[in-house]
PDB file of C-alpha atoms in Angstrom:
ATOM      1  CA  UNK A 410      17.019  -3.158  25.347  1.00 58.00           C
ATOM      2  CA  UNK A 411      17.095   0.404  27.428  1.00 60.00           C
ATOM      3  CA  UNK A 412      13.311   0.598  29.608  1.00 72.00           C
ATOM      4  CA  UNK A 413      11.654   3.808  29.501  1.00 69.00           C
ATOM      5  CA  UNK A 414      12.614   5.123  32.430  1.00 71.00           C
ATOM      6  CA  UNK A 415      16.475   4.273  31.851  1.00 70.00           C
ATOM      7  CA  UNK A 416      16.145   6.165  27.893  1.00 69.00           C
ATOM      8  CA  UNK A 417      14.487   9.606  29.881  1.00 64.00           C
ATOM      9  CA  UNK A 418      17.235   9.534  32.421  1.00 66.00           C
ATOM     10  CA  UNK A 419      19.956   8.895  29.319  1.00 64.00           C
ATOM     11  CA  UNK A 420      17.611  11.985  27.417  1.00 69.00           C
ATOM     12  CA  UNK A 421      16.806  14.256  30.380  1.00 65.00           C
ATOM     13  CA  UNK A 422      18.091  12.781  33.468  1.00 67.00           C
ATOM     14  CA  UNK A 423      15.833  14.452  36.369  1.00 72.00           C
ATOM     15  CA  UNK A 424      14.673  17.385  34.564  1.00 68.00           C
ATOM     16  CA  UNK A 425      11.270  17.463  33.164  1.00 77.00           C
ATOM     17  CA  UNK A 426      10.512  17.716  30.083  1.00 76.00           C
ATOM     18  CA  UNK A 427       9.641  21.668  30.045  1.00 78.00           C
ATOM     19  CA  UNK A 428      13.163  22.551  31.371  1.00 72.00           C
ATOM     20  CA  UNK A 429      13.982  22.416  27.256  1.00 71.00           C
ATOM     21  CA  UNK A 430      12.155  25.546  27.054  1.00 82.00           C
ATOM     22  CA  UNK A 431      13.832  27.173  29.607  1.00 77.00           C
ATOM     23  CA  UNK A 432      17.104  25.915  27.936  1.00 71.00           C
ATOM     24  CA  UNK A 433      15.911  27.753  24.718  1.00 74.00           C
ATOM     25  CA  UNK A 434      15.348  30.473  27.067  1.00 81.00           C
ATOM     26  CA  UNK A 435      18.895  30.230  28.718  1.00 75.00           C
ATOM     27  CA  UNK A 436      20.792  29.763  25.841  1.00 68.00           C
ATOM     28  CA  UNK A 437      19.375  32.945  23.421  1.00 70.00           C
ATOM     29  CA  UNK A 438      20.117  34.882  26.566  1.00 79.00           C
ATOM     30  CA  UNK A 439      23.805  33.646  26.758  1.00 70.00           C
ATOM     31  CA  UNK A 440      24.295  33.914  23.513  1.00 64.00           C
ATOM     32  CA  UNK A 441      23.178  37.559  22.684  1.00 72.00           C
ATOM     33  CA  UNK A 442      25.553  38.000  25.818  1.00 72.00           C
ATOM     34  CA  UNK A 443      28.498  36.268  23.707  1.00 66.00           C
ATOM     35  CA  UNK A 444      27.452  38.887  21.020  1.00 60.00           C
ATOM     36  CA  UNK A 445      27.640  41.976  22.950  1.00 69.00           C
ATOM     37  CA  UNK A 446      30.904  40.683  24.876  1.00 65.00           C
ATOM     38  CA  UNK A 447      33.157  39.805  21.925  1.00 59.00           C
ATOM     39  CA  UNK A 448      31.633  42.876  20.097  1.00 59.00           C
ATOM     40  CA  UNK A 449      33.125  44.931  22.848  1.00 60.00           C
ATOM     41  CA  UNK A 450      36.223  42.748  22.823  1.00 54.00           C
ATOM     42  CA  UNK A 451      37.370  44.518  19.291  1.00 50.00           C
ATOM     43  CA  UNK A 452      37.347  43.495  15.661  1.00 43.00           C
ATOM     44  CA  UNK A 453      40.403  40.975  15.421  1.00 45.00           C
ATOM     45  CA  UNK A 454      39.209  38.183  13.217  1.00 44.00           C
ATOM     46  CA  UNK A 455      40.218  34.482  15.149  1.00 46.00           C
ATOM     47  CA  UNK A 456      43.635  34.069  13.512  1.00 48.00           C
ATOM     48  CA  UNK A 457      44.808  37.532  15.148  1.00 53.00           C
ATOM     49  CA  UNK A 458      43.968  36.702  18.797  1.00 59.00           C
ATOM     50  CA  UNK A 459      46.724  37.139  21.176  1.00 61.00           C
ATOM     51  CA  UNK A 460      47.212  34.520  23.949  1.00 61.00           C
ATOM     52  CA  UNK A 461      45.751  36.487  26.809  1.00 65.00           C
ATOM     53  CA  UNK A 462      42.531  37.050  23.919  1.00 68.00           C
ATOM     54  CA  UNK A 463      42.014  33.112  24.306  1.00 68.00           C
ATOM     55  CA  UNK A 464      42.637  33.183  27.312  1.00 68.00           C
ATOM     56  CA  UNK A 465      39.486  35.433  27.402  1.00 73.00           C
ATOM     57  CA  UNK A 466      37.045  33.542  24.748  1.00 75.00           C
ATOM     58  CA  UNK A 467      38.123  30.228  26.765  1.00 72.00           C
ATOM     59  CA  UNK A 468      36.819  32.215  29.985  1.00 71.00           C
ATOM     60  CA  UNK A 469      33.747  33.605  28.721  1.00 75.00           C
ATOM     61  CA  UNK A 470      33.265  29.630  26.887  1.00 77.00           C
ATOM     62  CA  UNK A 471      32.894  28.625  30.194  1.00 74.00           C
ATOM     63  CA  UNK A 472      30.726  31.053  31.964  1.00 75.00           C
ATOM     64  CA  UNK A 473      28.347  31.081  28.939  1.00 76.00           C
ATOM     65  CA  UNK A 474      27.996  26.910  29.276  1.00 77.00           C
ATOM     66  CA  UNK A 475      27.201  26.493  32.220  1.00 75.00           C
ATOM     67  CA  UNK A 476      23.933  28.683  32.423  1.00 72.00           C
ATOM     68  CA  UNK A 477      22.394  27.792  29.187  1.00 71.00           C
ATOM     69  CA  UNK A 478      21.592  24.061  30.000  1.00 69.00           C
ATOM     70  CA  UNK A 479      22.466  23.865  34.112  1.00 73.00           C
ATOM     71  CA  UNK A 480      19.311  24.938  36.226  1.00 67.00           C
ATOM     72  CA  UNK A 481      20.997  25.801  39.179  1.00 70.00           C
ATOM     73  CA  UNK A 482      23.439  28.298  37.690  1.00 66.00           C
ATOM     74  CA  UNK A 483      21.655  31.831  37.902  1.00 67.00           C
ATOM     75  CA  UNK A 484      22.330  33.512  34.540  1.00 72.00           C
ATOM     76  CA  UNK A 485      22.555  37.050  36.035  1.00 74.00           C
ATOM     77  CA  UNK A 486      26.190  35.573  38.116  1.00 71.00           C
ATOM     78  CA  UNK A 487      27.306  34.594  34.919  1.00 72.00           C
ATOM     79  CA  UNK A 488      26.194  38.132  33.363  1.00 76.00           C
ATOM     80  CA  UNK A 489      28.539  39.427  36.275  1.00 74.00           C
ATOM     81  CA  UNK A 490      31.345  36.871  35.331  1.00 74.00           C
ATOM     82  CA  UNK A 491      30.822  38.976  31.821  1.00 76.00           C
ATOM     83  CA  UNK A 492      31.636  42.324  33.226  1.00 78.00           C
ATOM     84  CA  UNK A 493      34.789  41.410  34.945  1.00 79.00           C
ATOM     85  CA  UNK A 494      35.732  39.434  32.542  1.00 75.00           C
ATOM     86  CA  UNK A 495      35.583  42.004  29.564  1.00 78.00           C
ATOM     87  CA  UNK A 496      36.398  45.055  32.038  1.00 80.00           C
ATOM     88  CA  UNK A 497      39.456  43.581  33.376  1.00 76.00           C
ATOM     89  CA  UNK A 498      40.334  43.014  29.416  1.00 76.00           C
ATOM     90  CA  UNK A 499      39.677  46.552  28.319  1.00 80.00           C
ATOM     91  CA  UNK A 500      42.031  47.891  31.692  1.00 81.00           C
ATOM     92  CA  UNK A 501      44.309  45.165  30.518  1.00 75.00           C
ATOM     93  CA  UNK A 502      44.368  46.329  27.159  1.00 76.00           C
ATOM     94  CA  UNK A 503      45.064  50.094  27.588  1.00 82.00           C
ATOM     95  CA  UNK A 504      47.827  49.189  29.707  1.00 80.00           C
ATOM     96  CA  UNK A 505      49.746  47.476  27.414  1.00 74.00           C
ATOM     97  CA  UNK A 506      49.148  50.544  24.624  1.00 77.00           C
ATOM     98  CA  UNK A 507      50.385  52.471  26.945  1.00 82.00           C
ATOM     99  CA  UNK A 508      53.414  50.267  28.651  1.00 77.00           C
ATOM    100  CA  UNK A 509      55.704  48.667  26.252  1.00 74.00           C
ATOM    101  CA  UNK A 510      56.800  45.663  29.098  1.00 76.00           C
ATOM    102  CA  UNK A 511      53.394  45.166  29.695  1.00 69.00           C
ATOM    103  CA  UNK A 512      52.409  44.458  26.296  1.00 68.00           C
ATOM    104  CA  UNK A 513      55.693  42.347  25.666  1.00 68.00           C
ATOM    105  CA  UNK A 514      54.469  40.499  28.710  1.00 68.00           C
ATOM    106  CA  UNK A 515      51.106  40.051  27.519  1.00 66.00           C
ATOM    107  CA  UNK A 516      51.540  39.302  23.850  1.00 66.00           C
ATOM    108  CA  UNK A 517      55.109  38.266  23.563  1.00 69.00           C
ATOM    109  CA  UNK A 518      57.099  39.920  21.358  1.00 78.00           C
ATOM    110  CA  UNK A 519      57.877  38.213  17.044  1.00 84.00           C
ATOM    111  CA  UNK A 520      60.424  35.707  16.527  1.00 88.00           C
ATOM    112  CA  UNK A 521      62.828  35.605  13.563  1.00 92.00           C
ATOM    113  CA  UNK A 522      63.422  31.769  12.068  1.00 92.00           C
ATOM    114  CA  UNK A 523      64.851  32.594   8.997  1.00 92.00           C
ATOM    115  CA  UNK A 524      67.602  35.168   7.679  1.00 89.00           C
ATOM    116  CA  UNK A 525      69.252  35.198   4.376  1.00 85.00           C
ATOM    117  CA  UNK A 526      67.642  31.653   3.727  1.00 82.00           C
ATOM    118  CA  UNK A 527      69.350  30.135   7.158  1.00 84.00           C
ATOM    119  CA  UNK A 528      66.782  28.936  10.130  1.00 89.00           C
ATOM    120  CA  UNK A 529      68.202  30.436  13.171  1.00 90.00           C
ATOM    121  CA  UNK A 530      68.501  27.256  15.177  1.00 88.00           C
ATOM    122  CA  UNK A 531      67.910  28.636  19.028  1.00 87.00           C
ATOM    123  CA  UNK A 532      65.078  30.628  17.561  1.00 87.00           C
ATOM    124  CA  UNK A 533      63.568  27.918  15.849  1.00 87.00           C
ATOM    125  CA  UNK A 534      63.603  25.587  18.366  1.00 85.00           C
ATOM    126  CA  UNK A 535      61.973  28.643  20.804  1.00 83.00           C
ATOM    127  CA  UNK A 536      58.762  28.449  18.122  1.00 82.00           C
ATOM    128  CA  UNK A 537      57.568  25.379  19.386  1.00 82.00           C
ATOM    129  CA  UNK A 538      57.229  24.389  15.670  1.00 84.00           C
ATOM    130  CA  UNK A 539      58.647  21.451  13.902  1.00 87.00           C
ATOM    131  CA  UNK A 540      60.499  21.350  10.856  1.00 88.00           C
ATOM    132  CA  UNK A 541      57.718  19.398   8.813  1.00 90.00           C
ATOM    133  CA  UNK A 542      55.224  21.880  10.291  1.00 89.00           C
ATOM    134  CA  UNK A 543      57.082  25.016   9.327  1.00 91.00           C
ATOM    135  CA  UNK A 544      58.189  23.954   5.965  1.00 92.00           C
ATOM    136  CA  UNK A 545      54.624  23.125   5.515  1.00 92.00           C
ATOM    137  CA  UNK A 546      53.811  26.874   6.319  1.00 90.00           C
ATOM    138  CA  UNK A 547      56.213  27.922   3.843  1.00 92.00           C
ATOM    139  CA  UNK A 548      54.933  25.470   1.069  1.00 92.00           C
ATOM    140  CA  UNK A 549      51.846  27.283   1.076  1.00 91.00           C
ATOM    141  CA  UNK A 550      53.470  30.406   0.169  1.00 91.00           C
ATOM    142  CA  UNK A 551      54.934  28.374  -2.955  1.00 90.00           C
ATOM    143  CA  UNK A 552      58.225  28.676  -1.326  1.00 92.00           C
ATOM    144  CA  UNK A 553      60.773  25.676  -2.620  1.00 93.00           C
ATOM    145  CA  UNK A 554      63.522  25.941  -1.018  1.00 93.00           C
ATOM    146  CA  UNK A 555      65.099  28.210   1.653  1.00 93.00           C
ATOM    147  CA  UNK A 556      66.876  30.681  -0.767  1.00 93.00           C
ATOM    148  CA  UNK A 557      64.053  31.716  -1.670  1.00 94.00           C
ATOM    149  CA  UNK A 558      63.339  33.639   1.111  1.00 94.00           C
ATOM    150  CA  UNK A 559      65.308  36.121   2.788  1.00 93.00           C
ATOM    151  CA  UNK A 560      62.973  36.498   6.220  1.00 93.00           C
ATOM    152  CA  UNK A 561      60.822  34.228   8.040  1.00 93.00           C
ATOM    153  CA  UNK A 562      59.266  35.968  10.928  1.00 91.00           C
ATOM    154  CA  UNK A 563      56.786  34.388  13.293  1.00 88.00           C
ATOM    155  CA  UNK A 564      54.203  37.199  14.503  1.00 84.00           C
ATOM    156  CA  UNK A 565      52.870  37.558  18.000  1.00 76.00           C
ATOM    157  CA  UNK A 566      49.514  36.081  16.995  1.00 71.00           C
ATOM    158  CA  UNK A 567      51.352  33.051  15.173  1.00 76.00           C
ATOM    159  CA  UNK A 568      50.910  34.389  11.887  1.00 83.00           C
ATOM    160  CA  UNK A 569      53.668  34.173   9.331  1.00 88.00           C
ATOM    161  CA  UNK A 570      55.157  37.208   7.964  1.00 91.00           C
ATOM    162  CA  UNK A 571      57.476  36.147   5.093  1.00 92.00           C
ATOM    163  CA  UNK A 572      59.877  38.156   2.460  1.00 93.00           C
ATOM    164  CA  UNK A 573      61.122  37.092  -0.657  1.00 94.00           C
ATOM    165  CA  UNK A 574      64.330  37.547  -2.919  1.00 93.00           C
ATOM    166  CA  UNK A 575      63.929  38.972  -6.102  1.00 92.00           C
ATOM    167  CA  UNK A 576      64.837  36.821  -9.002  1.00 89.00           C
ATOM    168  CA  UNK A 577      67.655  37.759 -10.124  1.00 90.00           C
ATOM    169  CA  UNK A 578      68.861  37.471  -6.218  1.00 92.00           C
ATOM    170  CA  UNK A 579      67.521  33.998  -5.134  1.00 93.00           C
ATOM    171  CA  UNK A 580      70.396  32.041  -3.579  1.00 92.00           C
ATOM    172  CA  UNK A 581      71.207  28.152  -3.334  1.00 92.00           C
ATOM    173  CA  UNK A 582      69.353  27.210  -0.459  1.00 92.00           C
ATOM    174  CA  UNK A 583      67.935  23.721   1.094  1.00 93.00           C
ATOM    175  CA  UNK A 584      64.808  22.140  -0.803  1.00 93.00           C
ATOM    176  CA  UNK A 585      62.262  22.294   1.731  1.00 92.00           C
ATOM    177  CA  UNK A 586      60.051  19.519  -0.210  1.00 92.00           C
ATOM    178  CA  UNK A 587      59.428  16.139   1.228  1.00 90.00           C
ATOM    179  CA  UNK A 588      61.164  14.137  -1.332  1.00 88.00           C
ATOM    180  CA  UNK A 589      64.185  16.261  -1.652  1.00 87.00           C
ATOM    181  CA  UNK A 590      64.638  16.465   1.874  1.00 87.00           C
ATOM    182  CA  UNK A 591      64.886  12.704   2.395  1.00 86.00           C
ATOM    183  CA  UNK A 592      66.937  11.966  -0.565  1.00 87.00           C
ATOM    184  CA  UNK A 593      70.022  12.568   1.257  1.00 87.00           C
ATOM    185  CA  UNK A 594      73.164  12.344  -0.093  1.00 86.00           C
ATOM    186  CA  UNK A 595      75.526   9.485   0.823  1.00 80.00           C
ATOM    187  CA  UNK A 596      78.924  11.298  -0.399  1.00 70.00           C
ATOM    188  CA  UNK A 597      79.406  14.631  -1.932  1.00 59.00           C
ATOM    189  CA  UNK A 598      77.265  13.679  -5.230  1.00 59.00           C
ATOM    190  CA  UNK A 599      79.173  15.802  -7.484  1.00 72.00           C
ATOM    191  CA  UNK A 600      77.064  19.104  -6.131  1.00 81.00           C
ATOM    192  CA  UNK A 601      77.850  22.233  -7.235  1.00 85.00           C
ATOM    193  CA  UNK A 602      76.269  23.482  -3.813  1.00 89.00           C
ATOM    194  CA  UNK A 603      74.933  21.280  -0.796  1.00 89.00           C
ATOM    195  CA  UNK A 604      72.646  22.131   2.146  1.00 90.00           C
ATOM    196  CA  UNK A 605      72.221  21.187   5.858  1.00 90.00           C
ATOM    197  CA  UNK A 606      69.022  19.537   6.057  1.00 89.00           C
ATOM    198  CA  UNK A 607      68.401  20.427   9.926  1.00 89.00           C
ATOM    199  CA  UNK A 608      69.446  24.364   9.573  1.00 88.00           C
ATOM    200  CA  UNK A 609      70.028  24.964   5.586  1.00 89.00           C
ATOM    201  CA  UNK A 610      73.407  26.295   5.831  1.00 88.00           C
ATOM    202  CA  UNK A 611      75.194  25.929   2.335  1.00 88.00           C
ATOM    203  CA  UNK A 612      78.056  25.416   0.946  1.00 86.00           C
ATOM    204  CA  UNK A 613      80.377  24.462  -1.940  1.00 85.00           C
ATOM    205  CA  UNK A 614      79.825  20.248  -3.042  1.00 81.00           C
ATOM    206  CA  UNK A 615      82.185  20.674  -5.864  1.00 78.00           C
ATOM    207  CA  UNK A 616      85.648  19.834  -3.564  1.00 71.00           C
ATOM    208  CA  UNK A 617      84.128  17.823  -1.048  1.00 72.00           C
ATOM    209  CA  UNK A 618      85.285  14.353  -0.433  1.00 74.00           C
ATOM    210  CA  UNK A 619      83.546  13.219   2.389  1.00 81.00           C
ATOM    211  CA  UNK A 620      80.718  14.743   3.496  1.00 84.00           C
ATOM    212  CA  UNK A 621      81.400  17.259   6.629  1.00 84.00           C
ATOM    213  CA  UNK A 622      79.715  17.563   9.619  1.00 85.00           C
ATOM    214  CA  UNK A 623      77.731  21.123   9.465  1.00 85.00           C
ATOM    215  CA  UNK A 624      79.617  23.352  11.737  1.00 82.00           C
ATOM    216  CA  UNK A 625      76.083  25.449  12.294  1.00 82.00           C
ATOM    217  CA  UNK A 626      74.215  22.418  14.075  1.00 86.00           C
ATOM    218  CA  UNK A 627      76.934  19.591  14.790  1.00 86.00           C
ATOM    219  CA  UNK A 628      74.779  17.456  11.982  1.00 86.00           C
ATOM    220  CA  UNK A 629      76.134  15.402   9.067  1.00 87.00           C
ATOM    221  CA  UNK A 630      73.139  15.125   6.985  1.00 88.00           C
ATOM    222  CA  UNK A 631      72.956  17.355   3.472  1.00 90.00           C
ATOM    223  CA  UNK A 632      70.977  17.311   0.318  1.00 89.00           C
ATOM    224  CA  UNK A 633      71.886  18.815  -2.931  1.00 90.00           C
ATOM    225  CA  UNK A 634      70.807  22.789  -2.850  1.00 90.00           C
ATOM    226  CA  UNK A 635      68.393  24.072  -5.052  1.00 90.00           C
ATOM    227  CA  UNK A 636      68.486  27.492  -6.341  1.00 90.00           C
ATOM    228  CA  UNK A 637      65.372  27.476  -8.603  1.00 90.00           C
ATOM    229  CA  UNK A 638      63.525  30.840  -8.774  1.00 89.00           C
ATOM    230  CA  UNK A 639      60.103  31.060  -7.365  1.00 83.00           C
ATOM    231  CA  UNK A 640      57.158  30.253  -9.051  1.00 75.00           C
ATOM    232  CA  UNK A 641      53.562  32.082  -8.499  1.00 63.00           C
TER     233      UNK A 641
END
């Protein structure tokens, strides 16, 4: 069992017990400061932030913890901290509207993964992403399979911006499902059409003996392609 003295230090350590007023105190302060800071900081809702913008929140994070529950970190150096912070972001800011290479710098520029239902390998692998993770992505756009879609494009704030094929235009392309996906085939299964299942290239099953090795991605795996239209 913990003594009395050994539960306050757990609770409280050396601080009396009045310094939780003065954390009240510290931590309405801070946090009207967060207000007014991200307020001035623009109107991008969390998904849009750029990677210099969380760069900025994870800055600000820090300078707003401390003071709130530390008593010897003055809150009016971390109100300074503030107006660097948030200055240097506005100067930051306009520079880039106004300087293409800064803002390229800055922000980084989109990335296309997909064209004409293909994942452009080099580009794909320069996302970061893996393939269960973007085909998840896609999945949630009711996307079945990769000729479906005719552009993937990842945005600068990670978002994905994602255009369709009408129809009447949807192509054979590789099921993007977990199921299909592993249900490999182990010859050319009598396939009208067959797809990579590491880029999604296509191509004819029907006269296929043995399986090829894609020519795309140096792989040998394929599943039969899919060319279902798209549903919702």
């Amino acid at each position: 069992m913990f003594e009395a003295s050994e539960l306050r230090k757990i609770f409280m350590h050396d601080h009396p017990f009045g310094f939780l007023l003065e954390v009240v105190l510290r931590t309405v302060i801070m946090f009207m400061v967060i207000l007014i800071a991200l307020r001035a900081s623009g109107r991008r809702g969390i998904k849009q932030l750029s990677i210099f913008e969380l760069v900025l929140i994870i800055g600000l994070g820090s300078a707003a913890g401390d003071p709130m529950f530390y008593d010897d970190v003055g809150i009016l150096p971390a109100f300074v901290v503030f107006l660097v912070v948030i200055s240097l972001y506005i100067t930051v800011t306009r520079l880039s509207d106004r300087f293409v290479k800064i803002e390229k710098l800055l922000e980084g520029k989109p990335l296309y993964v997909i064209r004409d239902g293909k994942l452009l390998m080099d580009a794909f692998r320069d996302s970061g992403l893996s393939q269960d993770e973007f085909f998840a992505e896609l999945r949630l756009r009711n996307v079945e399979h990769l000729g479906q879609v005719r552009t993937v494009l990842i945005e600068t704030s990670g978002e994905f911006s994602v255009l369709f094929y009408a129809d009447d235009d949807v192509k054979y392309g590789l099921p993007i499902f977990p199921d299909e996906l592993q249900n490999k085939l182990n010859n050319h299964g009598n396939c009208d059409y067959i797809a990579c299942a590491k880029c999604g290239g296509v191509r004819s099953g029907k006269d296929v003996t043995k399986l090829p090795t894609c020519a795309e991605c140096d792989v040998c795996e394929w599943v039969e392609a899919s060319n279902a239209r798209r549903v919702g």
